[in-house]
Amino acid sequence: MSNQLNKVKELIELREEARLGGGQKAIDKQHQKGKYTARERIAMLLDEGSFEELDMFVKHRCTNFGQDKKHILGDGVVTGYGTIEGRLIYLYAQDFTVFGGSLSETMAQKICKVMDMAMKMGAPCIGLNDSGGARIQEGINALSGYAEIFQRNVMASGVIPQISGIFGPCAGGAVYSPALTDFTLMMEGTSYMFLTGPKVVKTVTGEDVTQEDLGGASVHATKSGVTHFTAETEEEGLAMIRLLLSYLPQNNMEEAPFVECDDATDRLEDSLNEIIPDNPNKAYDMHEVITRIVDHGEFLEVQPQYATNIIVGFARFNGQSVGIVANQPSSYAGVLDCNASRKGARFVRFCDAFNIPLVTLVDVPGFLPGTGQEYNAIILNGAKLMYAYCEATVPKITITLRKSYGGSHIVMSCKQLRGDLNYAWPTAEIAVMGAAGAANILFAKEAKTKEDPAKFIEDGIAEYTKLFANPYNAARYGYIDDVIEPRNTRFRIIRGLQQLQTKKLTNPAKKHGNIPL
Ligand code: HXC
């Protein structure tokens, strides 16, 4: 065999060694836990045969605690680029079979390299996390590695989409990279995220809590809102990332891809003319409105289990990607509280950063009153949603279906927050507050002087309702651009979006605003 062939053989063997990660025993252990390896995940995520791996021969430089005798090619993370539906993406996948996927100085360098490339090329960056945290043997070098990643996460924020998949442990400071990215997906049963684990919690606070109850997928999907998506299987989770990317542009200078649409643009939805219950206090499911107006009824809901009184997610109108924000009357009457406001605000800002038009569906009785909300700074949280809509320069179409009262009317993308098209259904009630509340304040004093105070208040409610519980008063001033037939909603939105395609609006030059965090 020639010298050159020998060298090629050596290369092939080294590649095989690297592909085995921490070895067959560790791979079997990973499988026994119901988890895939980093390379198996990449193969499922990317278009077949599109992955180009980088830095396969990187080794750590640590000499502490006998580490100089333990080297594994690639050092616990698989990095590179490939395509999803033919579109370029960069990614890294931590390999738990190598030192528990723990982050070393060199692993951080590998991750930073693909992040830098993603920024240079203007392509999304995906991180598949499965790691025991900072590589304990390396100490401060591992910490500095995390800091390098966080700095890049922030610089990339609003420039390229960043997605974090959590496929195993993600603990300690490691949680901050996913938190800084745009979307996080967690695996049910096999992943967890927390700053301090159950043992530290017990020592510091005395609280007994399991890993799952402290930072499992369902906790972060329902209570904290840390994760945007959850999946039962890794296959499902990786498919969800592919689906999510289909709604997003490659970077902040591009538009989301148009998809050929064979759902009629002039499709009338007669059922929408009868969806609003006669009783104003009765709920209906806003999902039904959304799925009836968007292309093929397809809606990718973001944070579906968190702050369910507001719905946010991606859909398409005539093939164009949009972000939908909608109050949900069937969850706490669609009231805006701290969590719903923050959820809405973050989503609006994401869409604005990535040129995705916003369609807002309004049926909101107001902000939730009470000490619980005030002590949790509903003032600041509500202001976040306000700030996000005020700041947004993407096309903004708002449809008011029913209630739109007071501050919540303003916050939900009203005309004065630079709404481009503000339509209302004939069932809309746009007023400073609900008729009953208003009449009780306006007429309470006078009612006491009447023979039948209750009747007097009732008459007051009827008068207020007649005057304000309709869309025409707002339309009279041009605050509503048109009152539309509900069944025409899809058609009117599509026409509106077409018209707004050339929209140009820029905010004043500044270093950055000061959003009420
Ligand atoms: C080095 C690690 C490691 C780590 C795991 N391993 N975590 N090596 N640094 N952080 C190694 C283990 O020693 C083991 O090596 C192999 O990975 C598999 O780990 P197991 O414990 O056998 O796996 P499992 O039973 O599934 O438990 C997983 C685990 C546990 C729960 C993640 O390994 C664990 O608690 N790890 C430590 C977590 C932690 O405290 N990390 C540091 C946090 S501080 P062998 O050779 O035996 O196979 C931090 C600060 C970051 O992250 C701050 C950033 C700002």
XYZ file of C-alpha atoms and ligand atoms in Angstrom:
572
model
C 0.000 0.000 0.000
C 1.368 3.409 -0.968
C 2.168 5.977 1.663
C -0.733 8.106 0.498
C -3.219 5.232 0.690
C -2.019 4.510 4.213
C -2.728 8.098 5.173
C -6.199 7.937 3.630
C -6.831 4.715 5.586
C -5.722 6.436 8.765
C -8.106 9.319 8.050
C -11.011 6.926 7.530
C -10.193 5.156 10.797
C -9.971 8.418 12.679
C -13.331 9.465 11.272
C -14.838 6.171 12.368
C -13.376 6.650 15.821
C -14.795 10.167 16.047
C -18.219 9.015 14.898
C -18.310 6.528 17.755
C -18.112 9.380 20.296
C -17.814 8.007 23.827
C -17.913 4.411 22.538
C -20.524 1.716 21.993
C -21.142 1.172 25.728
C -22.000 4.831 26.235
C -24.147 4.825 23.089
C -26.063 1.785 24.383
C -26.578 3.569 27.714
C -27.953 6.586 25.856
C -30.359 4.373 23.908
C -31.441 2.598 27.078
C -32.537 5.975 28.446
C -34.803 6.351 25.397
C -32.491 8.967 23.881
C -30.754 9.238 20.523
C -27.115 10.225 20.080
C -26.037 13.612 18.743
C -25.315 12.204 15.288
C -28.601 10.316 15.117
C -30.436 13.540 15.963
C -28.601 15.474 13.270
C -29.443 12.800 10.712
C -33.136 13.097 11.595
C -33.122 16.908 11.609
C -31.337 17.678 8.352
C -32.108 16.857 4.739
C -30.652 13.447 3.975
C -26.962 13.547 3.155
C -26.675 17.318 3.602
C -24.603 17.394 6.796
C -21.039 18.643 6.608
C -19.241 18.137 9.898
C -16.540 20.515 11.089
C -13.919 20.169 13.809
C -14.152 16.408 14.093
C -10.556 16.200 15.289
C -10.743 18.767 18.066
C -9.500 17.535 21.453
C -9.666 19.263 24.818
C -6.524 20.815 26.317
C -7.264 20.131 29.978
C -4.618 18.349 32.069
C -6.374 18.438 35.454
C -7.604 15.278 37.208
C -6.044 12.932 34.648
C -7.856 14.522 31.752
C -4.626 14.537 29.738
C -5.072 10.770 29.447
C -8.722 10.993 28.318
C -9.172 12.363 24.840
C -12.143 11.752 22.602
C -12.159 13.119 19.071
C -14.655 15.953 18.674
C -14.708 16.597 22.435
C -18.387 16.043 23.112
C -20.102 18.145 20.489
C -20.890 17.571 16.828
C -20.905 20.801 14.823
C -21.373 21.781 11.211
C -23.873 22.843 8.599
C -26.492 21.316 6.359
C -29.902 22.022 4.911
C -33.518 21.795 5.992
C -35.935 21.797 3.037
C -32.943 22.896 0.981
C -32.204 25.961 3.155
C -28.833 26.382 4.833
C -28.629 26.031 8.620
C -25.768 25.779 11.130
C -26.000 23.568 14.139
C -24.334 21.959 17.090
C -25.409 18.861 18.964
C -23.925 17.983 22.325
C -22.884 14.367 22.616
C -23.777 13.023 26.041
C -21.707 9.894 25.410
C -18.539 12.030 25.701
C -17.890 13.375 29.209
C -21.679 13.688 29.632
C -21.786 16.328 26.882
C -20.166 18.679 29.383
C -18.900 21.981 28.053
C -15.136 22.411 27.809
C -13.105 25.329 26.515
C -12.666 23.574 23.172
C -16.328 22.535 22.921
C -17.242 26.191 23.365
C -14.813 27.135 20.598
C -16.447 24.633 18.260
C -19.908 25.995 19.062
C -18.755 29.599 18.648
C -17.250 28.762 15.266
C -20.596 27.612 13.825
C -22.406 30.539 15.462
C -19.966 32.944 13.797
C -20.434 31.207 10.463
C -24.223 31.356 10.807
C -23.969 35.102 11.379
C -21.619 35.617 8.440
C -23.796 33.618 6.084
C -27.117 34.878 7.474
C -28.523 31.446 8.276
C -30.392 30.083 11.336
C -28.425 28.415 14.129
C -29.808 25.417 15.986
C -28.384 24.027 19.223
C -29.295 20.511 20.349
C -28.488 20.436 24.060
C -27.782 17.310 26.088
C -25.143 18.149 28.661
C -24.086 17.828 32.270
C -23.085 21.526 32.270
C -19.632 23.028 32.661
C -16.863 20.414 32.414
C -16.011 20.245 36.039
C -12.342 19.366 35.481
C -11.797 22.563 33.505
C -13.208 25.095 35.951
C -12.932 28.681 34.798
C -12.087 27.774 31.195
C -15.457 26.061 30.850
C -17.144 29.089 32.377
C -15.453 31.430 29.959
C -16.615 29.140 27.149
C -20.224 29.626 28.226
C -19.735 33.377 28.335
C -18.376 33.344 24.767
C -21.516 31.519 23.638
C -23.895 33.846 25.515
C -22.221 36.901 23.992
C -22.776 35.452 20.531
C -26.384 34.512 21.328
C -27.056 38.162 22.113
C -25.262 39.508 19.054
C -27.179 37.068 16.849
C -30.518 37.950 18.492
C -32.739 39.643 15.927
C -30.242 38.905 13.138
C -30.650 35.158 12.561
C -33.257 32.821 14.055
C -31.804 30.817 16.949
C -33.492 27.636 18.130
C -32.613 25.470 21.131
C -33.663 21.860 21.428
C -33.286 20.377 24.915
C -32.818 16.627 24.592
C -31.390 15.830 28.017
C -30.004 17.698 30.994
C -29.542 21.458 30.744
C -28.587 22.756 34.148
C -26.770 25.603 35.845
C -25.620 28.508 33.724
C -26.069 26.334 30.649
C -29.747 27.271 30.681
C -28.931 30.816 29.660
C -28.044 30.028 26.087
C -31.493 28.548 25.353
C -33.045 31.421 27.298
C -31.275 33.911 25.024
C -32.366 32.166 21.826
C -35.699 32.714 20.083
C -37.359 29.349 20.633
C -36.809 26.458 23.015
C -38.168 22.960 22.598
C -38.082 20.395 25.413
C -38.521 16.641 25.410
C -41.138 15.262 27.763
C -39.695 12.874 30.336
C -36.055 12.997 29.240
C -35.095 16.655 29.436
C -34.924 19.169 32.241
C -33.754 22.723 32.744
C -32.967 24.392 36.046
C -30.453 26.799 37.495
C -29.893 24.683 40.592
C -30.754 21.010 40.901
C -32.919 19.298 43.540
C -29.970 18.684 45.896
C -28.975 22.353 46.028
C -32.615 23.345 46.398
C -32.918 21.031 49.421
C -29.756 22.447 51.001
C -30.635 26.097 50.484
C -34.411 26.209 50.947
C -35.203 22.837 52.526
C -37.665 22.153 49.727
C -38.065 18.556 48.492
C -38.620 18.499 44.765
C -37.985 16.031 41.975
C -36.032 16.882 38.816
C -39.249 16.630 36.801
C -41.231 18.918 39.112
C -38.401 21.422 39.260
C -37.568 21.727 35.597
C -39.268 19.099 33.441
C -40.854 19.916 30.099
C -44.383 20.245 31.441
C -43.280 22.661 34.198
C -41.625 24.949 31.672
C -44.477 24.606 29.178
C -47.221 25.493 31.655
C -45.789 27.359 34.661
C -42.640 29.241 33.703
C -43.093 29.684 29.958
C -39.380 28.926 29.494
C -40.102 26.454 26.709
C -42.115 27.262 23.604
C -42.668 23.708 22.426
C -42.671 20.226 23.927
C -42.535 16.853 22.226
C -43.141 13.298 23.363
C -40.539 11.730 21.112
C -37.264 13.010 19.686
C -38.568 12.336 16.157
C -41.545 14.584 16.868
C -39.336 17.281 18.418
C -36.940 17.395 15.481
C -39.850 17.484 13.012
C -41.241 20.428 14.971
C -37.989 22.345 14.529
C -38.169 21.717 10.774
C -41.770 22.917 10.722
C -40.962 26.035 12.746
C -38.157 26.981 10.353
C -40.547 26.768 7.405
C -42.327 29.876 8.728
C -39.148 31.887 9.284
C -36.803 33.825 7.046
C -33.096 32.977 7.012
C -32.203 36.300 8.627
C -33.511 39.771 9.435
C -32.797 41.108 5.929
C -34.971 38.518 4.210
C -38.649 37.626 4.059
C -40.038 34.264 5.149
C -40.397 31.906 2.190
C -43.666 32.054 0.259
C -45.353 28.691 -0.087
C -47.476 27.797 -3.096
C -51.072 28.026 -1.852
C -54.017 26.114 -3.264
C -56.458 27.185 -0.549
C -58.789 29.684 -2.269
C -58.018 33.268 -1.296
C -61.705 34.220 -1.655
C -62.922 31.315 0.439
C -65.907 32.537 2.476
C -66.404 31.045 5.918
C -70.149 31.371 6.478
C -69.842 29.734 9.900
C -67.956 32.801 11.171
C -71.114 34.879 10.759
C -72.594 32.868 13.630
C -69.629 32.097 15.862
C -70.089 34.889 18.420
C -72.550 33.811 21.147
C -75.572 36.049 21.823
C -74.609 36.265 25.474
C -71.575 38.604 25.733
C -70.350 36.646 28.746
C -70.306 33.349 26.879
C -67.035 32.039 25.521
C -66.089 30.578 22.162
C -62.800 29.060 21.067
C -60.592 31.518 19.168
C -58.699 28.543 17.685
C -61.785 27.880 15.600
C -61.619 31.355 14.107
C -57.890 31.037 13.416
C -58.064 27.647 11.737
C -61.009 28.732 9.564
C -59.267 31.774 8.130
C -55.639 30.626 7.607
C -54.352 28.514 4.702
C -55.561 24.915 5.069
C -56.331 25.493 8.743
C -52.633 25.039 9.581
C -51.484 26.873 12.692
C -48.228 26.309 14.572
C -49.037 27.495 18.068
C -46.167 28.802 20.202
C -46.379 28.233 23.981
C -49.791 26.548 23.632
C -49.974 25.584 27.310
C -48.681 28.794 28.866
C -50.867 31.871 29.525
C -53.646 30.267 27.515
C -55.705 33.474 27.658
C -53.611 34.676 24.731
C -52.809 32.651 21.612
C -49.667 33.257 19.562
C -48.274 31.331 16.632
C -47.480 31.092 12.951
C -49.769 30.515 10.004
C -49.983 31.512 6.343
C -52.340 33.604 4.275
C -52.107 32.849 0.568
C -48.709 31.278 1.249
C -47.331 34.247 3.184
C -46.045 33.593 6.684
C -47.685 35.674 9.446
C -47.587 35.853 13.209
C -51.005 35.609 14.834
C -51.753 37.131 18.225
C -55.257 36.506 19.541
C -57.123 36.815 22.800
C -58.751 33.538 23.842
C -62.266 34.107 25.257
C -62.461 30.493 26.430
C -59.529 30.938 28.825
C -60.135 33.419 31.637
C -62.411 35.302 29.217
C -59.320 36.340 27.250
C -58.259 38.810 29.929
C -54.743 40.224 29.731
C -52.585 39.412 32.749
C -48.829 39.575 33.405
C -47.990 36.267 31.728
C -50.212 36.811 28.687
C -48.748 40.271 28.186
C -45.155 39.010 28.317
C -45.950 36.079 26.047
C -47.590 38.367 23.502
C -44.832 40.968 23.693
C -42.011 38.524 23.063
C -43.788 37.014 20.095
C -44.602 40.406 18.554
C -40.949 41.443 18.873
C -39.762 38.221 17.265
C -42.084 38.728 14.287
C -41.065 42.353 13.935
C -37.356 41.495 14.080
C -37.798 38.955 11.283
C -40.154 40.817 8.924
C -43.157 38.616 9.652
C -46.464 40.552 9.398
C -48.745 40.519 12.418
C -52.414 39.622 12.377
C -54.115 40.439 15.687
C -57.534 39.050 16.597
C -59.133 40.956 19.441
C -61.716 39.880 21.987
C -60.436 41.241 25.267
C -62.441 42.352 28.296
C -59.513 44.253 29.860
C -56.507 43.795 32.110
C -56.952 41.431 35.066
C -57.463 43.500 38.229
C -56.247 42.715 41.748
C -53.281 42.656 44.066
C -51.910 39.468 42.518
C -51.460 41.250 39.233
C -50.427 44.637 40.584
C -47.771 43.102 42.843
C -46.440 41.196 39.835
C -46.144 44.452 37.916
C -49.025 44.227 35.475
C -48.180 47.863 34.777
C -44.744 46.940 33.457
C -45.850 43.699 31.829
C -48.762 45.320 30.025
C -46.356 48.051 28.940
C -44.135 45.391 27.353
C -46.931 44.365 25.016
C -47.692 48.001 24.311
C -44.013 48.685 23.628
C -43.731 45.730 21.286
C -46.697 46.775 19.173
C -45.667 50.449 19.167
C -42.166 49.567 18.052
C -43.215 47.067 15.363
C -42.865 48.292 11.786
C -44.010 45.127 10.010
C -47.482 45.134 8.393
C -50.078 45.074 11.167
C -53.671 44.002 10.566
C -56.076 43.968 13.499
C -59.548 42.452 13.527
C -61.799 43.184 16.504
C -64.303 40.370 16.880
C -66.089 41.325 20.056
C -64.831 43.068 23.191
C -62.120 45.686 23.068
C -62.169 47.753 26.199
C -60.013 50.439 27.730
C -56.254 49.933 27.998
C -56.517 46.482 26.520
C -58.107 47.996 23.399
C -55.052 50.186 22.973
C -52.519 47.458 23.709
C -53.999 44.984 21.217
C -52.621 46.784 18.167
C -55.136 49.625 17.886
C -55.044 52.162 15.054
C -52.989 54.696 16.979
C -50.182 52.173 17.543
C -49.549 52.461 13.811
C -52.003 49.707 12.893
C -52.136 49.535 9.096
C -55.579 48.022 8.755
C -57.965 47.889 11.682
C -61.156 46.050 10.874
C -64.039 45.125 13.143
C -66.817 42.598 12.957
C -70.344 44.009 13.485
C -70.300 42.296 16.891
C -67.368 44.448 18.077
C -67.740 46.470 21.259
C -65.083 49.165 21.351
C -65.372 51.323 24.435
C -63.547 52.672 27.432
C -65.065 49.898 29.552
C -67.900 47.338 29.642
C -71.452 48.743 29.744
C -72.315 47.356 33.197
C -69.198 48.765 34.826
C -69.603 52.105 33.103
C -73.288 52.491 34.030
C -72.603 51.605 37.663
C -70.031 54.366 37.872
C -71.919 56.965 35.856
C -75.370 56.484 37.353
C -74.827 55.079 40.863
C -75.316 58.406 42.668
C -78.391 59.373 40.701
C -79.832 55.866 41.015
C -80.057 56.292 44.800
C -82.504 59.162 44.286
C -84.777 57.024 42.095
C -87.745 54.941 43.119
C -86.304 51.886 41.359
C -82.498 52.268 41.405
C -81.897 48.870 39.753
C -84.136 49.760 36.842
C -82.376 53.100 36.505
C -78.992 51.371 36.288
C -80.376 48.836 33.821
C -81.611 51.659 31.601
C -78.169 53.251 31.912
C -76.525 50.000 30.803
C -78.847 49.809 27.809
C -78.065 53.395 26.870
C -74.310 52.864 27.208
C -74.515 49.627 25.225
C -76.417 51.335 22.423
C -73.906 54.147 22.284
C -70.626 52.261 22.654
C -71.054 48.475 22.422
C -70.667 48.520 18.673
C -67.926 49.152 16.115
C -69.564 52.134 14.451
C -68.658 54.723 17.024
C -64.946 53.905 16.554
C -65.440 53.649 12.774
C -67.049 57.103 12.793
C -63.721 58.568 13.877
C -61.668 56.404 11.520
C -60.208 54.386 14.421
C -61.670 51.357 12.635
C -61.028 51.336 8.893
C -64.007 49.199 8.010
C -66.655 47.012 9.561
C -66.486 43.679 7.766
C -68.644 40.620 7.436
C -67.013 37.897 9.543
C -67.180 35.368 6.703
C -65.023 37.709 4.585
C -62.200 37.850 7.143
C -59.753 35.580 5.270
C -60.269 37.439 2.032
C -59.880 40.868 3.647
C -56.681 39.853 5.448
C -55.154 38.430 2.258
C -55.957 41.589 0.308
C -54.579 43.677 3.146
C -51.322 41.728 3.283
C -50.891 42.041 -0.486
C -51.398 45.773 -0.253
C -48.919 46.062 2.607
C -46.102 44.187 0.910
C -44.324 47.410 -0.028
C -44.786 48.983 3.400
C -41.863 51.136 4.502
C -41.683 52.415 8.037
C -38.612 52.993 10.152
C -38.199 54.022 13.756
C -35.919 56.918 14.780
C -32.194 56.076 14.902
C -31.148 55.103 18.425
C -28.724 52.792 20.183
C -31.680 50.821 21.513
C -34.935 51.591 23.230
C -35.582 51.014 26.904
C -38.335 48.387 26.986
C -39.837 48.112 30.503
C -38.238 44.774 31.365
C -17.486 16.472 33.562
C -19.323 15.098 33.533
C -20.163 16.189 33.865
C -19.556 17.457 34.024
C -21.381 14.432 33.658
N -20.132 14.038 33.431
N -21.444 15.746 33.927
N -18.013 15.255 33.384
N -18.233 17.555 33.865
N -20.291 18.525 34.297
C -19.660 12.714 33.123
C -19.822 11.752 34.272
O -18.745 11.847 35.147
C -19.871 10.435 33.542
O -18.557 10.089 33.187
C -20.595 10.762 32.256
O -20.477 12.161 32.091
C -22.071 10.415 32.311
O -22.606 10.961 33.475
P -23.518 10.105 34.466
O -23.524 10.796 35.765
O -23.073 8.675 34.456
O -24.912 10.191 33.759
P -26.350 10.283 34.407
O -26.496 9.264 35.485
O -27.329 10.228 33.283
O -26.438 11.735 35.089
C -26.403 12.875 34.324
C -26.232 14.127 35.234
C -24.999 13.957 36.131
C -27.494 14.309 36.069
C -26.093 15.325 34.280
O -23.918 13.496 35.347
C -24.619 15.198 36.851
O -25.255 15.552 37.845
N -23.610 15.863 36.359
C -23.086 17.065 36.955
C -23.982 18.213 36.769
C -23.378 19.507 37.264
O -23.387 19.736 38.457
N -22.722 20.220 36.363
C -21.947 21.377 36.663
C -22.887 22.491 36.863
S -22.050 23.974 37.137
P -18.060 8.572 33.169
O -16.604 8.685 32.812
O -18.320 8.026 34.527
O -18.877 7.888 32.107
C -22.247 24.728 35.701
C -21.854 26.156 35.724
C -22.053 26.733 34.385
O -22.639 24.185 34.749
C -22.167 28.191 34.493
C -22.243 28.815 33.145
C -22.496 30.277 33.230
